[in-house]
Amino acid sequence: KLTMSLNSFILLNEENTQGPKRNTECLENLELQTPSSLQDNPLQQLQLSSQEVLEKAKKSGRSKCPRCNSSRMFYCYTCFVPVETVPTKEIPTVKLPLKIDIIKHPNETDGKSTAVHAKLLAPDDVTIYKYPCIPEYEEKKHEIALIFPGPNSVSVKDIAFHLQKYSKKGVCDSDDDCSREPLLKQAKTEPKEEKNSNECISSSTSEGTRLKKIIVIDSTWNQTNKIITDERLQGLLQIELKTRKTCFWRHQKGKPDTYLSTIEAIYYFLVDYHQEILKETYKGQYDNLLFFFSFMYTLIKNAKCCAGKE
């Protein structure tokens, strides 16, 4: 599954038929575990901003959205803003190296989507569209990739090579009309002010192969077919994150543990992109994308543990 619930720790009460009231009281009084007791938490090494604001909001309960006045926990998943008990200034902001378009399935429950996390934490670089609203990508296939597993998906480290082929096809319409040797010569001899096909190809090789945007589908795995088969997404380079395992607590049965939630897919892609494409040492630059996710992971893990003891 590609989504999660922000109120999952509340939903756990509904599933615990033996004692929902006691479980709620247990959860409300639950404190975050100390680092020493989180040895089995795969998210504990993240370099996150202080989550004290979320801990306080959890204790105070649901609050109003400052825009629509709906009662929410932590943030409003329809307005993409924190609730009144979570000051915006206490929420970290992450600057991303490229833009992200999230295509959300129309039947996906807003409150269960992790796509909101990306929008809240990287507002300048993330745009959420509700299907069937999808931008036209046809003219920019050489600089866009779709994160989705499939038979033709490639790894992050191979992005530049494959986008270069997309660039050539975009200019020449066929691989047969393109030649690498003229590209190198034209790059040195053609004046910048003269715009011809050879220079365009040269430009595509040097600049067009830089990835500028990724697309992520926000949906349950069983609902993805409707979006992934849309003609507007056909022909895009597909990326698969084969080495990462999900920490999502509502992972869909029957699917590989490498099928990540939306926010996990975005985060792990960026970490790999930073190392494999930008060739820079990763120092936690994007860890705060999991600011809400890691907090919920701990809450739900603790709630399940508490419920089990009841």
mmCIF file with all atom_site columns, N, CA and C in Angstrom, residues 87-114:
data_model
loop_
_atom_site.group_PDB
_atom_site.id
_atom_site.type_symbol
_atom_site.label_atom_id
_atom_site.label_alt_id
_atom_site.label_comp_id
_atom_site.label_asym_id
_atom_site.label_entity_id
_atom_site.label_seq_id
_atom_site.pdbx_PDB_ins_code
_atom_site.Cartn_x
_atom_site.Cartn_y
_atom_site.Cartn_z
_atom_site.occupancy
_atom_site.B_iso_or_equiv
_atom_site.pdbx_formal_charge
_atom_site.auth_seq_id
_atom_site.auth_comp_id
_atom_site.auth_asym_id
_atom_site.auth_atom_id
_atom_site.pdbx_PDB_model_num
ATOM 1  N N  . PRO A 1 87  ? 2.000   25.055 15.655 1.00 0.00 ? 87  PRO A N  1
ATOM 2  C CA . PRO A 1 87  ? 2.460   26.276 14.982 1.00 0.00 ? 87  PRO A CA 1
ATOM 3  C C  . PRO A 1 87  ? 3.330   25.968 13.768 1.00 0.00 ? 87  PRO A C  1
ATOM 4  N N  . THR A 1 88  ? 3.049   26.627 12.668 1.00 0.00 ? 88  THR A N  1
ATOM 5  C CA . THR A 1 88  ? 3.797   26.387 11.434 1.00 0.00 ? 88  THR A CA 1
ATOM 6  C C  . THR A 1 88  ? 5.291   26.600 11.617 1.00 0.00 ? 88  THR A C  1
ATOM 7  N N  . LYS A 1 89  ? 5.651   27.574 12.432 1.00 0.00 ? 89  LYS A N  1
ATOM 8  C CA . LYS A 1 89  ? 7.068   27.877 12.636 1.00 0.00 ? 89  LYS A CA 1
ATOM 9  C C  . LYS A 1 89  ? 7.821   26.756 13.337 1.00 0.00 ? 89  LYS A C  1
ATOM 10 N N  . GLU A 1 90  ? 7.104   25.830 13.969 1.00 0.00 ? 90  GLU A N  1
ATOM 11 C CA . GLU A 1 90  ? 7.745   24.705 14.651 1.00 0.00 ? 90  GLU A CA 1
ATOM 12 C C  . GLU A 1 90  ? 7.788   23.452 13.788 1.00 0.00 ? 90  GLU A C  1
ATOM 13 N N  . ILE A 1 91  ? 7.308   23.569 12.557 1.00 0.00 ? 91  ILE A N  1
ATOM 14 C CA . ILE A 1 91  ? 7.363   22.456 11.609 1.00 0.00 ? 91  ILE A CA 1
ATOM 15 C C  . ILE A 1 91  ? 8.547   22.691 10.674 1.00 0.00 ? 91  ILE A C  1
ATOM 16 N N  . PRO A 1 92  ? 9.425   21.727 10.505 1.00 0.00 ? 92  PRO A N  1
ATOM 17 C CA . PRO A 1 92  ? 10.593  21.921 9.635  1.00 0.00 ? 92  PRO A CA 1
ATOM 18 C C  . PRO A 1 92  ? 10.200  22.076 8.170  1.00 0.00 ? 92  PRO A C  1
ATOM 19 N N  . THR A 1 93  ? 11.054  22.752 7.426  1.00 0.00 ? 93  THR A N  1
ATOM 20 C CA . THR A 1 93  ? 10.864  22.905 5.988  1.00 0.00 ? 93  THR A CA 1
ATOM 21 C C  . THR A 1 93  ? 12.059  22.291 5.272  1.00 0.00 ? 93  THR A C  1
ATOM 22 N N  . VAL A 1 94  ? 11.774  21.486 4.269  1.00 0.00 ? 94  VAL A N  1
ATOM 23 C CA . VAL A 1 94  ? 12.825  20.793 3.533  1.00 0.00 ? 94  VAL A CA 1
ATOM 24 C C  . VAL A 1 94  ? 12.907  21.338 2.113  1.00 0.00 ? 94  VAL A C  1
ATOM 25 N N  . LYS A 1 95  ? 14.109  21.691 1.674  1.00 0.00 ? 95  LYS A N  1
ATOM 26 C CA . LYS A 1 95  ? 14.327  22.137 0.309  1.00 0.00 ? 95  LYS A CA 1
ATOM 27 C C  . LYS A 1 95  ? 14.792  20.949 -0.515 1.00 0.00 ? 95  LYS A C  1
ATOM 28 N N  . LEU A 1 96  ? 14.087  20.677 -1.603 1.00 0.00 ? 96  LEU A N  1
ATOM 29 C CA . LEU A 1 96  ? 14.391  19.515 -2.430 1.00 0.00 ? 96  LEU A CA 1
ATOM 30 C C  . LEU A 1 96  ? 15.198  19.900 -3.672 1.00 0.00 ? 96  LEU A C  1
ATOM 31 N N  . PRO A 1 97  ? 15.984  18.978 -4.213 1.00 0.00 ? 97  PRO A N  1
ATOM 32 C CA . PRO A 1 97  ? 16.816  19.263 -5.385 1.00 0.00 ? 97  PRO A CA 1
ATOM 33 C C  . PRO A 1 97  ? 16.040  19.221 -6.701 1.00 0.00 ? 97  PRO A C  1
ATOM 34 N N  . LEU A 1 98  ? 14.766  18.790 -6.635 1.00 0.00 ? 98  LEU A N  1
ATOM 35 C CA . LEU A 1 98  ? 13.921  18.761 -7.822 1.00 0.00 ? 98  LEU A CA 1
ATOM 36 C C  . LEU A 1 98  ? 12.457  18.859 -7.410 1.00 0.00 ? 98  LEU A C  1
ATOM 37 N N  . LYS A 1 99  ? 11.582  19.004 -8.376 1.00 0.00 ? 99  LYS A N  1
ATOM 38 C CA . LYS A 1 99  ? 10.156  19.140 -8.098 1.00 0.00 ? 99  LYS A CA 1
ATOM 39 C C  . LYS A 1 99  ? 9.496   17.763 -8.038 1.00 0.00 ? 99  LYS A C  1
ATOM 40 N N  . ILE A 1 100 ? 8.405   17.695 -7.310 1.00 0.00 ? 100 ILE A N  1
ATOM 41 C CA . ILE A 1 100 ? 7.669   16.441 -7.166 1.00 0.00 ? 100 ILE A CA 1
ATOM 42 C C  . ILE A 1 100 ? 6.186   16.661 -7.447 1.00 0.00 ? 100 ILE A C  1
ATOM 43 N N  . ASP A 1 101 ? 5.645   15.874 -8.372 1.00 0.00 ? 101 ASP A N  1
ATOM 44 C CA . ASP A 1 101 ? 4.212   15.858 -8.635 1.00 0.00 ? 101 ASP A CA 1
ATOM 45 C C  . ASP A 1 101 ? 3.648   14.573 -8.050 1.00 0.00 ? 101 ASP A C  1
ATOM 46 N N  . ILE A 1 102 ? 2.625   14.697 -7.217 1.00 0.00 ? 102 ILE A N  1
ATOM 47 C CA . ILE A 1 102 ? 1.974   13.531 -6.634 1.00 0.00 ? 102 ILE A CA 1
ATOM 48 C C  . ILE A 1 102 ? 0.588   13.400 -7.255 1.00 0.00 ? 102 ILE A C  1
ATOM 49 N N  . ILE A 1 103 ? 0.325   12.247 -7.874 1.00 0.00 ? 103 ILE A N  1
ATOM 50 C CA . ILE A 1 103 ? -0.973  11.981 -8.481 1.00 0.00 ? 103 ILE A CA 1
ATOM 51 C C  . ILE A 1 103 ? -1.768  11.116 -7.520 1.00 0.00 ? 103 ILE A C  1
ATOM 52 N N  . LYS A 1 104 ? -2.808  11.670 -6.959 1.00 0.00 ? 104 LYS A N  1
ATOM 53 C CA . LYS A 1 104 ? -3.584  10.983 -5.923 1.00 0.00 ? 104 LYS A CA 1
ATOM 54 C C  . LYS A 1 104 ? -4.841  10.342 -6.512 1.00 0.00 ? 104 LYS A C  1
ATOM 55 N N  . HIS A 1 105 ? -5.072  9.095  -6.142 1.00 0.00 ? 105 HIS A N  1
ATOM 56 C CA . HIS A 1 105 ? -6.255  8.384  -6.619 1.00 0.00 ? 105 HIS A CA 1
ATOM 57 C C  . HIS A 1 105 ? -7.509  9.030  -6.024 1.00 0.00 ? 105 HIS A C  1
ATOM 58 N N  . PRO A 1 106 ? -8.569  9.235  -6.821 1.00 0.00 ? 106 PRO A N  1
ATOM 59 C CA . PRO A 1 106 ? -9.776  9.915  -6.329 1.00 0.00 ? 106 PRO A CA 1
ATOM 60 C C  . PRO A 1 106 ? -10.484 9.174  -5.211 1.00 0.00 ? 106 PRO A C  1
ATOM 61 N N  . ASN A 1 107 ? -10.319 7.862  -5.133 1.00 0.00 ? 107 ASN A N  1
ATOM 62 C CA . ASN A 1 107 ? -10.988 7.073  -4.094 1.00 0.00 ? 107 ASN A CA 1
ATOM 63 C C  . ASN A 1 107 ? -10.135 6.865  -2.856 1.00 0.00 ? 107 ASN A C  1
ATOM 64 N N  . GLU A 1 108 ? -8.939  7.416  -2.866 1.00 0.00 ? 108 GLU A N  1
ATOM 65 C CA . GLU A 1 108 ? -8.066  7.274  -1.714 1.00 0.00 ? 108 GLU A CA 1
ATOM 66 C C  . GLU A 1 108 ? -8.514  8.211  -0.599 1.00 0.00 ? 108 GLU A C  1
ATOM 67 N N  . THR A 1 109 ? -8.673  7.687  0.595  1.00 0.00 ? 109 THR A N  1
ATOM 68 C CA . THR A 1 109 ? -9.107  8.500  1.730  1.00 0.00 ? 109 THR A CA 1
ATOM 69 C C  . THR A 1 109 ? -8.036  9.525  2.081  1.00 0.00 ? 109 THR A C  1
ATOM 70 N N  . ASP A 1 110 ? -8.425  10.791 2.109  1.00 0.00 ? 110 ASP A N  1
ATOM 71 C CA . ASP A 1 110 ? -7.464  11.862 2.374  1.00 0.00 ? 110 ASP A CA 1
ATOM 72 C C  . ASP A 1 110 ? -6.712  11.655 3.679  1.00 0.00 ? 110 ASP A C  1
ATOM 73 N N  . GLY A 1 111 ? -7.430  11.229 4.713  1.00 0.00 ? 111 GLY A N  1
ATOM 74 C CA . GLY A 1 111 ? -6.823  11.083 6.020  1.00 0.00 ? 111 GLY A CA 1
ATOM 75 C C  . GLY A 1 111 ? -5.833  9.937  6.127  1.00 0.00 ? 111 GLY A C  1
ATOM 76 N N  . LYS A 1 112 ? -5.756  9.097  5.093  1.00 0.00 ? 112 LYS A N  1
ATOM 77 C CA . LYS A 1 112 ? -4.838  7.959  5.114  1.00 0.00 ? 112 LYS A CA 1
ATOM 78 C C  . LYS A 1 112 ? -3.635  8.163  4.213  1.00 0.00 ? 112 LYS A C  1
ATOM 79 N N  . SER A 1 113 ? -3.505  9.336  3.664  1.00 0.00 ? 113 SER A N  1
ATOM 80 C CA . SER A 1 113 ? -2.452  9.577  2.676  1.00 0.00 ? 113 SER A CA 1
ATOM 81 C C  . SER A 1 113 ? -1.212  10.215 3.283  1.00 0.00 ? 113 SER A C  1
ATOM 82 N N  . THR A 1 114 ? -0.046  9.678  2.964  1.00 0.00 ? 114 THR A N  1
ATOM 83 C CA . THR A 1 114 ? 1.207   10.281 3.406  1.00 0.00 ? 114 THR A CA 1
ATOM 84 C C  . THR A 1 114 ? 1.679   11.355 2.439  1.00 0.00 ? 114 THR A C  1
#
